Coordinates of C-alpha atoms in Angstrom, one line a residue:
M1 CA 25.6 -61.4 -58.0
D2 CA 22.4 -62.6 -59.9
R3 CA 19.2 -62.0 -58.2
S4 CA 17.8 -65.4 -57.3
F5 CA 15.5 -67.2 -54.8
V6 CA 14.0 -70.6 -54.1
I7 CA 10.6 -71.3 -52.6
A8 CA 9.8 -74.8 -51.4
Q9 CA 6.0 -75.0 -51.3
I10 CA 4.2 -77.5 -49.1
S11 CA 0.6 -77.5 -48.2
D12 CA -2.4 -79.1 -46.5
L13 CA -0.4 -81.1 -43.9
H14 CA -3.6 -81.7 -41.7
L15 CA -1.7 -82.5 -38.6
D16 CA -4.0 -83.7 -35.7
G17 CA -1.7 -83.9 -32.7
S18 CA -1.7 -87.7 -32.6
G19 CA 1.7 -88.2 -34.1
R20 CA 0.4 -90.5 -36.8
L21 CA 1.8 -88.3 -39.5
L22 CA 5.3 -87.7 -38.1
A23 CA 6.8 -90.6 -40.2
T24 CA 5.2 -89.0 -43.3
I25 CA 6.6 -85.6 -42.3
E26 CA 10.1 -87.2 -41.9
A27 CA 9.8 -88.7 -45.4
L28 CA 8.8 -85.3 -46.7
G29 CA 11.8 -83.7 -45.1
T30 CA 14.1 -86.2 -46.7
A31 CA 12.6 -85.4 -50.1
L32 CA 12.9 -81.7 -49.5
R33 CA 16.6 -82.1 -48.5
G34 CA 17.4 -83.9 -51.8
S35 CA 15.5 -81.3 -53.8
M36 CA 17.2 -78.3 -52.2
A37 CA 20.7 -79.7 -52.5
D38 CA 21.4 -77.8 -55.7
F39 CA 20.4 -74.5 -54.1
A40 CA 22.7 -74.2 -51.1
D41 CA 24.3 -71.1 -52.6
V42 CA 21.1 -69.2 -53.2
P43 CA 20.8 -66.5 -50.6
D44 CA 17.0 -66.7 -50.0
R45 CA 15.6 -70.2 -49.6
I46 CA 12.0 -70.0 -48.3
L47 CA 9.8 -72.8 -47.0
L48 CA 6.2 -71.7 -47.7
I49 CA 3.2 -73.5 -46.2
T50 CA 0.0 -72.6 -48.1
G51 CA -2.6 -73.5 -45.5
D52 CA -4.3 -76.3 -43.6
L53 CA -1.3 -76.9 -41.3
V54 CA -3.7 -78.7 -39.0
D55 CA -6.9 -80.7 -39.5
D56 CA -8.6 -79.0 -36.5
P57 CA -7.0 -76.1 -34.4
T58 CA -6.9 -78.0 -31.1
P59 CA -4.1 -77.3 -28.7
R60 CA -2.4 -80.7 -29.5
A61 CA -2.6 -80.2 -33.2
L62 CA -1.2 -76.7 -33.1
D63 CA 1.6 -77.8 -30.8
E64 CA 2.4 -80.5 -33.3
A65 CA 2.5 -77.9 -36.1
L66 CA 4.9 -75.8 -34.1
S67 CA 7.1 -78.8 -33.6
V68 CA 7.1 -79.7 -37.3
I69 CA 7.9 -76.1 -38.3
A70 CA 10.8 -76.1 -35.8
S71 CA 12.1 -79.4 -37.2
F72 CA 12.1 -77.8 -40.7
R73 CA 14.0 -74.8 -39.4
Q74 CA 16.6 -77.0 -37.7
T75 CA 17.5 -78.6 -41.0
G76 CA 19.3 -75.5 -42.1
L77 CA 17.8 -75.9 -45.6
F78 CA 15.8 -72.7 -45.4
T79 CA 16.7 -69.1 -44.6
D80 CA 13.0 -68.3 -43.8
I81 CA 9.7 -70.1 -43.2
Q82 CA 6.4 -68.5 -43.9
A83 CA 2.8 -69.7 -43.9
V84 CA -0.9 -68.7 -44.4
A85 CA -4.0 -70.2 -42.7
G86 CA -6.3 -72.6 -44.5
N87 CA -10.0 -73.3 -43.8
H88 CA -9.1 -76.2 -41.5
D89 CA -6.9 -74.0 -39.4
V90 CA -9.7 -71.6 -38.5
K91 CA -13.2 -72.3 -37.1
R92 CA -16.4 -70.2 -36.9
A93 CA -17.2 -68.7 -33.5
S94 CA -19.7 -71.5 -32.7
Q95 CA -17.1 -74.2 -33.2
R96 CA -14.2 -72.7 -31.3
A97 CA -14.7 -74.4 -27.9
G98 CA -11.4 -76.0 -26.8
R99 CA -9.5 -74.6 -29.8
H100 CA -6.8 -71.9 -30.1
D101 CA -6.7 -68.9 -32.4
V102 CA -4.4 -70.2 -35.1
Y103 CA -3.4 -66.7 -36.2
D104 CA -1.9 -65.9 -32.8
Y105 CA -0.6 -69.3 -32.0
L106 CA 1.3 -69.8 -35.3
H107 CA 1.8 -66.1 -36.0
L108 CA -0.1 -66.2 -39.3
P109 CA -1.4 -63.0 -41.0
R110 CA -5.1 -62.3 -40.4
T111 CA -5.5 -60.3 -43.5
S112 CA -2.3 -59.8 -45.5
K113 CA 1.4 -59.3 -45.0
S114 CA 4.2 -58.4 -47.4
V115 CA 7.7 -59.8 -46.8
Y116 CA 10.5 -58.2 -48.7
Y117 CA 13.8 -60.0 -49.5
R118 CA 16.1 -57.3 -50.8
Q119 CA 18.9 -59.5 -52.2
A120 CA 16.5 -61.4 -54.4
G121 CA 14.2 -58.4 -55.0
L122 CA 11.3 -60.6 -53.9
D123 CA 8.0 -59.3 -52.5
L124 CA 6.3 -62.3 -51.0
V125 CA 2.7 -61.4 -50.2
L126 CA 0.9 -63.6 -47.7
L127 CA -2.9 -63.3 -48.0
D128 CA -5.6 -64.9 -45.8
S129 CA -8.4 -66.1 -48.1
N130 CA -10.6 -67.8 -45.6
R131 CA -13.7 -65.6 -45.8
A132 CA -13.7 -65.3 -49.6
S133 CA -14.2 -68.9 -50.7
L134 CA -17.3 -70.6 -51.8
T135 CA -16.5 -73.4 -49.3
T136 CA -18.2 -71.3 -46.6
L137 CA -21.5 -72.2 -48.3
A138 CA -21.0 -75.9 -48.0
S139 CA -22.6 -76.3 -44.5
G140 CA -25.4 -73.8 -44.9
T141 CA -28.1 -72.5 -47.1
I142 CA -27.3 -70.4 -50.1
D143 CA -29.2 -67.1 -49.8
Q144 CA -28.7 -63.7 -51.2
G145 CA -27.3 -62.3 -47.9
S146 CA -24.6 -65.0 -47.4
Y147 CA -23.6 -65.0 -51.1
G148 CA -23.4 -61.2 -51.1
A149 CA -21.2 -61.1 -48.0
M150 CA -18.9 -63.7 -49.6
V151 CA -18.5 -61.8 -52.8
A152 CA -17.7 -58.7 -50.8
D153 CA -15.1 -60.6 -48.9
S154 CA -13.5 -61.8 -52.1
A155 CA -13.4 -58.3 -53.4
R156 CA -11.9 -57.3 -50.1
L157 CA -8.9 -59.5 -51.0
S158 CA -8.1 -57.2 -53.9
V159 CA -8.0 -54.2 -51.5
E160 CA -5.9 -56.0 -49.0
L161 CA -3.6 -57.2 -51.7
A162 CA -3.0 -53.6 -52.9
G163 CA -2.5 -52.4 -49.4
S164 CA 0.0 -55.0 -48.5
L165 CA 2.2 -54.2 -51.5
G166 CA 2.9 -50.7 -50.2
S167 CA 3.9 -48.0 -52.6
A168 CA 6.9 -47.2 -54.8
G169 CA 8.3 -45.1 -52.0
R170 CA 8.2 -47.9 -49.3
A171 CA 11.1 -47.2 -47.1
D172 CA 12.7 -50.7 -47.2
Y173 CA 12.6 -51.1 -51.0
F174 CA 16.0 -50.7 -52.6
E175 CA 14.6 -50.6 -56.1
P176 CA 11.4 -49.4 -58.0
A177 CA 8.3 -51.5 -57.1
E178 CA 7.8 -52.5 -60.7
N179 CA 11.2 -54.2 -60.6
L180 CA 10.3 -56.5 -57.7
V181 CA 9.3 -60.1 -58.3
R182 CA 5.9 -60.5 -56.7
V183 CA 4.8 -63.9 -55.4
L184 CA 1.4 -64.2 -53.8
A185 CA 0.6 -67.0 -51.3
M186 CA -2.9 -68.0 -50.3
H187 CA -4.9 -71.1 -49.5
H188 CA -7.8 -71.1 -51.8
H189 CA -7.9 -71.4 -55.6
P190 CA -8.1 -68.2 -57.5
L191 CA -9.0 -70.2 -60.7
P192 CA -10.9 -73.4 -61.4
Q193 CA -8.5 -76.3 -61.7
A194 CA -8.2 -78.6 -64.8
T195 CA -7.2 -81.5 -62.5
G196 CA -9.0 -83.6 -59.9
E197 CA -12.2 -84.1 -61.9
A198 CA -13.1 -87.2 -59.9
K199 CA -13.2 -85.4 -56.5
R200 CA -16.7 -85.2 -55.0
F201 CA -18.6 -83.3 -52.3
L202 CA -22.0 -84.7 -51.2
G203 CA -21.9 -86.8 -54.4
A204 CA -21.4 -83.9 -56.8
P205 CA -18.2 -82.5 -58.3
D206 CA -16.5 -80.4 -55.6
E207 CA -14.8 -77.9 -57.9
P208 CA -17.4 -75.1 -57.6
L209 CA -16.8 -75.0 -53.9
M210 CA -13.0 -74.8 -54.1
Y211 CA -12.2 -71.4 -55.5
L212 CA -12.8 -67.7 -54.7
A213 CA -16.3 -66.3 -55.0
A214 CA -15.0 -63.5 -57.4
P215 CA -11.9 -65.0 -59.0
A216 CA -11.8 -62.8 -62.1
T217 CA -12.0 -59.6 -60.1
F218 CA -9.2 -60.8 -57.8
L219 CA -6.9 -62.0 -60.6
E220 CA -7.3 -58.8 -62.6
A221 CA -6.2 -56.9 -59.4
A222 CA -3.3 -59.2 -58.9
T223 CA -2.2 -59.0 -62.5
S224 CA -2.5 -55.2 -62.6
L225 CA -0.4 -55.0 -59.4
N226 CA 2.4 -57.0 -61.1
V227 CA 2.0 -60.2 -59.2
D228 CA 4.0 -62.8 -61.2
L229 CA 3.1 -66.0 -59.4
V230 CA 0.2 -67.2 -57.2
L231 CA 0.9 -70.3 -54.9
H232 CA -2.0 -72.0 -53.3
G233 CA -3.2 -75.4 -51.8
H234 CA -6.7 -76.4 -50.6
R235 CA -8.0 -79.0 -53.1
H236 CA -5.2 -81.6 -52.7
V237 CA -4.4 -81.6 -56.4
E238 CA -1.5 -80.5 -58.6
G239 CA -2.2 -77.8 -61.1
L240 CA -0.5 -75.0 -63.1
T241 CA -2.3 -72.4 -65.2
R242 CA -1.9 -68.8 -66.4
Y243 CA -4.1 -65.8 -66.4
S244 CA -3.4 -62.9 -68.7
I245 CA -5.0 -59.5 -69.4
P246 CA -3.9 -57.0 -72.1
D247 CA -1.2 -54.6 -70.9
P248 CA -2.6 -51.1 -71.3
R249 CA 0.9 -49.8 -72.0
A250 CA 1.7 -52.3 -74.7
T251 CA 2.8 -50.8 -78.0
R252 CA 2.4 -53.9 -80.2
S253 CA 0.2 -57.0 -80.3
N254 CA 1.8 -59.2 -83.1
G255 CA 1.8 -62.4 -81.0
S256 CA 4.2 -60.9 -78.5
E257 CA 4.2 -61.7 -74.8
A258 CA 4.8 -58.0 -74.3
F259 CA 1.1 -57.4 -75.1
W260 CA 0.1 -59.3 -72.0
R261 CA 0.3 -59.0 -68.3
T262 CA 0.4 -62.6 -67.0
V263 CA 0.2 -64.3 -63.6
Y264 CA 1.0 -68.0 -63.2
V265 CA -1.1 -70.0 -60.7
L266 CA 0.5 -73.0 -59.2
S267 CA -1.4 -75.5 -56.9
C268 CA 0.2 -77.8 -54.4
P269 CA -1.4 -81.1 -53.3
S270 CA -1.5 -82.2 -49.7
S271 CA 2.1 -82.8 -48.9
T272 CA 1.2 -85.6 -46.5
G273 CA -1.2 -87.2 -48.9
Q274 CA -4.4 -86.7 -46.8
G275 CA -7.8 -87.6 -47.9
G276 CA -6.4 -90.6 -49.9
D277 CA -4.8 -88.2 -52.4
D278 CA -1.4 -88.3 -54.0
A279 CA 1.1 -86.3 -51.9
G280 CA 3.2 -83.5 -53.4
F281 CA 5.3 -80.4 -53.1
N282 CA 6.8 -77.8 -55.4
I283 CA 10.2 -76.3 -55.7
I284 CA 10.2 -72.9 -57.5
H285 CA 13.5 -71.3 -58.5
F286 CA 13.6 -67.8 -59.8
G287 CA 16.8 -66.7 -61.6
P288 CA 18.4 -66.0 -65.0
M289 CA 17.3 -68.4 -67.7
S290 CA 20.4 -69.6 -69.6
D291 CA 18.4 -71.2 -72.5
A292 CA 20.0 -70.4 -75.8
G293 CA 22.3 -67.9 -74.3
S294 CA 19.5 -65.7 -73.0
S295 CA 20.0 -63.6 -69.9
D296 CA 16.2 -63.2 -69.3
Y297 CA 14.8 -64.2 -65.9
G298 CA 12.2 -66.8 -65.3
F299 CA 10.8 -69.5 -63.0
A300 CA 12.0 -73.1 -63.0
I301 CA 9.3 -75.2 -61.3
A302 CA 9.9 -78.8 -60.2
R303 CA 6.7 -80.6 -59.1
H304 CA 7.2 -83.6 -56.9
S305 CA 4.6 -86.3 -56.4
R306 CA 4.2 -89.4 -54.3
P307 CA 1.5 -91.9 -55.3
R308 CA -1.3 -92.5 -52.8
N309 CA -0.4 -96.2 -52.5
G310 CA 3.0 -95.4 -51.2
G311 CA 6.6 -95.3 -52.5
G312 CA 8.9 -92.3 -52.7
F313 CA 8.5 -88.8 -54.2
R314 CA 9.3 -88.5 -57.9
L315 CA 9.2 -85.7 -60.5
L316 CA 5.7 -85.3 -61.8
D317 CA 6.8 -83.7 -65.1
S318 CA 9.3 -86.4 -66.1
N319 CA 8.4 -85.9 -69.8
L320 CA 10.3 -82.6 -69.7
P321 CA 14.1 -82.1 -69.6
D322 CA 15.2 -82.6 -66.0
G323 CA 11.5 -82.8 -65.1
V324 CA 11.4 -79.0 -64.7
I325 CA 8.9 -76.5 -66.1
R326 CA 10.6 -73.3 -67.3
L327 CA 8.4 -70.2 -67.5
P328 CA 9.5 -66.7 -68.6
A329 CA 8.9 -64.0 -66.1
G330 CA 7.6 -61.7 -68.8
R331 CA 9.5 -58.6 -67.7
D332 CA 13.0 -57.3 -67.6
Y333 CA 14.3 -58.0 -64.1
S334 CA 17.9 -57.0 -64.7
R335 CA 19.2 -54.5 -62.1
D336 CA 21.0 -51.3 -62.6
P337 CA 24.5 -51.7 -61.2
A338 CA 23.9 -48.9 -58.8
V339 CA 20.9 -50.6 -57.3
Q340 CA 22.8 -53.9 -56.9
T341 CA 25.7 -52.0 -55.3
A342 CA 23.4 -50.3 -52.7
I343 CA 21.9 -53.8 -51.9
E344 CA 25.3 -55.4 -51.5
I345 CA 26.9 -52.8 -49.2
A346 CA 23.8 -52.2 -47.1
S347 CA 24.9 -54.9 -44.6
I348 CA 28.6 -53.9 -44.7
A349 CA 29.9 -51.6 -41.8
T350 CA 33.0 -50.3 -43.6
L351 CA 34.7 -50.5 -47.0
R352 CA 38.3 -51.0 -47.9
R353 CA 40.1 -49.0 -50.6
D354 CA 40.2 -52.0 -53.0
Q355 CA 36.5 -52.6 -52.5
V356 CA 35.8 -48.9 -53.3
A357 CA 38.0 -49.2 -56.5
A358 CA 36.0 -52.3 -57.6
L359 CA 32.7 -50.5 -57.0
A360 CA 33.9 -47.5 -58.9
R361 CA 34.6 -49.6 -62.0
R362 CA 31.2 -51.2 -61.7
L363 CA 29.3 -47.9 -61.3
L364 CA 31.2 -45.6 -63.5
M365 CA 32.4 -47.6 -66.5
R366 CA 29.1 -47.3 -68.3
R367 CA 28.3 -45.6 -71.6
D368 CA 26.6 -42.6 -70.0
F369 CA 29.9 -41.6 -68.3
Y370 CA 31.7 -41.3 -71.7
A371 CA 31.6 -38.8 -74.5
D372 CA 29.8 -41.2 -76.9
G373 CA 26.9 -41.4 -74.4
E374 CA 23.9 -39.2 -74.4
P375 CA 24.4 -36.7 -71.6
G376 CA 21.2 -34.9 -72.5
S377 CA 19.0 -38.0 -72.3
V378 CA 16.6 -39.2 -69.6
N379 CA 18.5 -42.5 -69.5
A380 CA 21.7 -40.6 -68.6
L381 CA 19.9 -38.6 -65.9
H382 CA 18.6 -41.8 -64.4
T383 CA 22.0 -43.4 -64.5
Y384 CA 23.6 -40.3 -62.8
L385 CA 20.9 -40.1 -60.2
V386 CA 21.0 -43.8 -59.0
T387 CA 24.8 -43.7 -59.2
S388 CA 24.9 -40.6 -57.0
Q389 CA 22.7 -42.3 -54.5
A390 CA 24.8 -45.5 -54.4
W391 CA 28.1 -43.5 -54.2
A392 CA 26.7 -41.5 -51.3
D393 CA 26.4 -44.9 -49.5
V394 CA 30.0 -45.8 -50.6
D395 CA 31.3 -42.5 -49.2
R396 CA 29.5 -43.1 -45.8
K397 CA 30.9 -46.6 -45.5
F398 CA 34.4 -45.7 -46.6
S399 CA 34.5 -42.7 -44.1
R400 CA 33.9 -45.1 -41.3
S401 CA 37.0 -47.1 -42.1
G402 CA 39.1 -44.4 -40.4
T403 CA 41.0 -43.6 -43.6
R404 CA 42.9 -40.3 -43.4
H405 CA 44.5 -40.0 -46.8
G406 CA 43.8 -38.7 -50.3
A407 CA 41.6 -41.6 -51.2
A408 CA 38.9 -40.6 -48.6
D409 CA 39.0 -37.0 -49.8
A410 CA 38.7 -38.2 -53.4
V411 CA 35.7 -40.4 -52.6
A412 CA 34.0 -37.5 -50.9
A413 CA 34.8 -35.2 -53.8
V414 CA 33.3 -37.7 -56.3
A415 CA 30.1 -37.7 -54.2
V416 CA 29.9 -33.9 -54.6
L417 CA 30.6 -34.1 -58.3
L418 CA 28.0 -36.7 -58.9
R419 CA 25.4 -34.5 -57.3
R420 CA 26.5 -31.6 -59.5
L421 CA 26.3 -34.0 -62.5
V422 CA 22.7 -34.8 -61.6
E423 CA 21.8 -31.1 -61.4
Q424 CA 23.5 -30.3 -64.7
S425 CA 21.9 -33.3 -66.5
A426 CA 18.5 -32.3 -65.1
G427 CA 19.1 -28.7 -66.4
V428 CA 19.8 -30.1 -69.9
L429 CA 16.3 -31.7 -69.8
G430 CA 14.7 -28.5 -68.6
I431 CA 13.9 -29.7 -65.1
D432 CA 13.7 -26.8 -62.7
Q433 CA 15.0 -26.7 -59.1
L434 CA 11.7 -27.5 -57.5
Q435 CA 11.2 -30.6 -59.7
L436 CA 14.8 -31.6 -59.0
D437 CA 14.4 -31.3 -55.2
E438 CA 11.3 -33.6 -55.4
L439 CA 13.3 -36.0 -57.5
L440 CA 16.3 -36.1 -55.2
A441 CA 14.0 -36.7 -52.2
R442 CA 12.9 -40.1 -53.5
R443 CA 14.6 -43.1 -52.1
V444 CA 14.1 -45.1 -55.4
V445 CA 13.5 -43.7 -58.9
S446 CA 12.0 -45.7 -61.8
R447 CA 13.5 -45.1 -65.2
E448 CA 10.1 -45.4 -66.8
D449 CA 8.5 -42.9 -64.4
L450 CA 11.3 -40.5 -65.0
R451 CA 10.9 -40.8 -68.8
R452 CA 7.1 -40.1 -68.5
E453 CA 7.7 -37.1 -66.2
C454 CA 10.3 -35.6 -68.6
Q455 CA 8.3 -36.1 -71.7
G456 CA 7.8 -32.8 -73.6
M457 CA 10.1 -30.8 -71.4
P458 CA 12.2 -28.1 -73.2
R459 CA 15.9 -29.0 -73.7
T460 CA 18.8 -26.6 -73.4
G461 CA 21.6 -26.4 -75.9
T462 CA 25.0 -28.1 -76.4
E463 CA 26.8 -25.8 -73.9
A464 CA 25.1 -27.5 -71.0
E465 CA 26.0 -30.9 -72.4
A466 CA 29.6 -29.8 -72.6
Q467 CA 29.5 -28.9 -68.9
V468 CA 28.3 -32.5 -68.2
L469 CA 31.3 -33.9 -70.1
Q470 CA 33.6 -31.6 -68.1
L471 CA 32.1 -32.9 -64.8
L472 CA 32.8 -36.4 -66.0
R473 CA 36.4 -35.5 -66.6
D474 CA 36.6 -34.0 -63.1
I475 CA 35.3 -37.2 -61.6
N476 CA 38.0 -39.1 -63.6
E477 CA 40.7 -36.9 -62.0
Q478 CA 39.5 -37.9 -58.6
M479 CA 39.5 -41.5 -59.5
K480 CA 43.2 -41.3 -60.1
E481 CA 43.6 -40.9 -56.3
L482 CA 42.3 -44.4 -56.1
G483 CA 44.7 -45.6 -58.7
L484 CA 42.1 -45.6 -61.5
D485 CA 42.1 -43.9 -64.8
L486 CA 38.8 -44.8 -66.3
G487 CA 38.9 -42.2 -69.1
L488 CA 35.5 -40.8 -68.0
G489 CA 34.2 -38.0 -70.3
G490 CA 36.4 -39.3 -73.2
E491 CA 36.0 -42.2 -75.6
A492 CA 34.5 -45.3 -74.0
P493 CA 36.9 -48.3 -73.7
P494 CA 36.1 -51.4 -75.7
P495 CA 33.8 -53.8 -73.9
T496 CA 35.5 -56.6 -72.0
P497 CA 35.0 -59.9 -73.7
P498 CA 32.9 -62.4 -71.7

């Protein structure tokens, strides 16, 4: 199953509890239903609200926001709903009389929160940006103290962003952190916008008040932490831009995207058209890009707009094929079959014999399990390691099926042989027992990290590699108990035509 997800982004609803916007919300829901129709089979379909759910956090407004969120949930369009607070959702201490704490009332993150969707491999980071925007200066005097505090709060976002992402060893990750798709949701603009030039505040252009106090510092942190996409609201304008810094690990710079680390920044207008602005919402689909037969992954973005003078929602980028912006993700997001297997069987209580046979074909019929592979390479060790971890899960699930015949014994024997295969392959690369124990203790292992760790290690001779091939043949003998002769350790079968 291809990793894929859809995010429907709405923003700046500015509900006030009067009910005057409910017809507008209903029209928005109708437009979302039509836009989501093609994604019913996508496992993760997320409604994301990027701030200013209410115009003022009064009890009536917050109750209306809860009701609207519940109505979106009842549509069945979305598997999850997430939101961050905007500047209208929160009030300074001197303005809180008769108002609720929006963070508690709507269960919004006060600082940051990371939500992991394992099937899609999505790490959705929700970041509160309310103390780090220049908007806080709009109602007061600009002095050194207030500006310094604001810049410090903006820098704090970088720290909170790093903290919310966890580490490569985070317990609920099923794959290396660098293989996750990272989407960051916040309210304020991390970059100036090239749209909305006519918008004013106190008679002057409002743009300087709209974005973070230290945007470059924040975006460099986001980019270095492999954030792929930032979604925000706030200014009630549509906008799409990109921010790139050189990748310190790049090995070439001849006009290649591989030289850059890039984050896309997508703005969402007010989805209810408040302030006399055009209304809008975004649909972001991440998945394989089929253009020209490519299997690369990317983002397909459909921006929907409704004119301020009424009418229905339409595609904003109608000049493009299907009205969709297609952006490359910039990295290889293909999954190792062992990682995909572990994700798929995580929610399965038991496995049948035919399921085990199908998983064996997926996991073992790879080049590293045949004689023309490279049993002494880091790639082979990584393949054996992640396959051993996935097969251990297969063994546990199959043993719960109550099977009491040769197939169960064969599955258990393969688990032991795969562990020995890891040990033997590690020995070929000169990895000692202490290093191997540390490697086996990791829940997820990055191929790139393993390659760096093994660089320069002494390699043993061909005798150890011959022992690896013998272990592969032993695994093949056990497979015969499942009715499979995969020819492991011998010549690789020809690839199956697509």
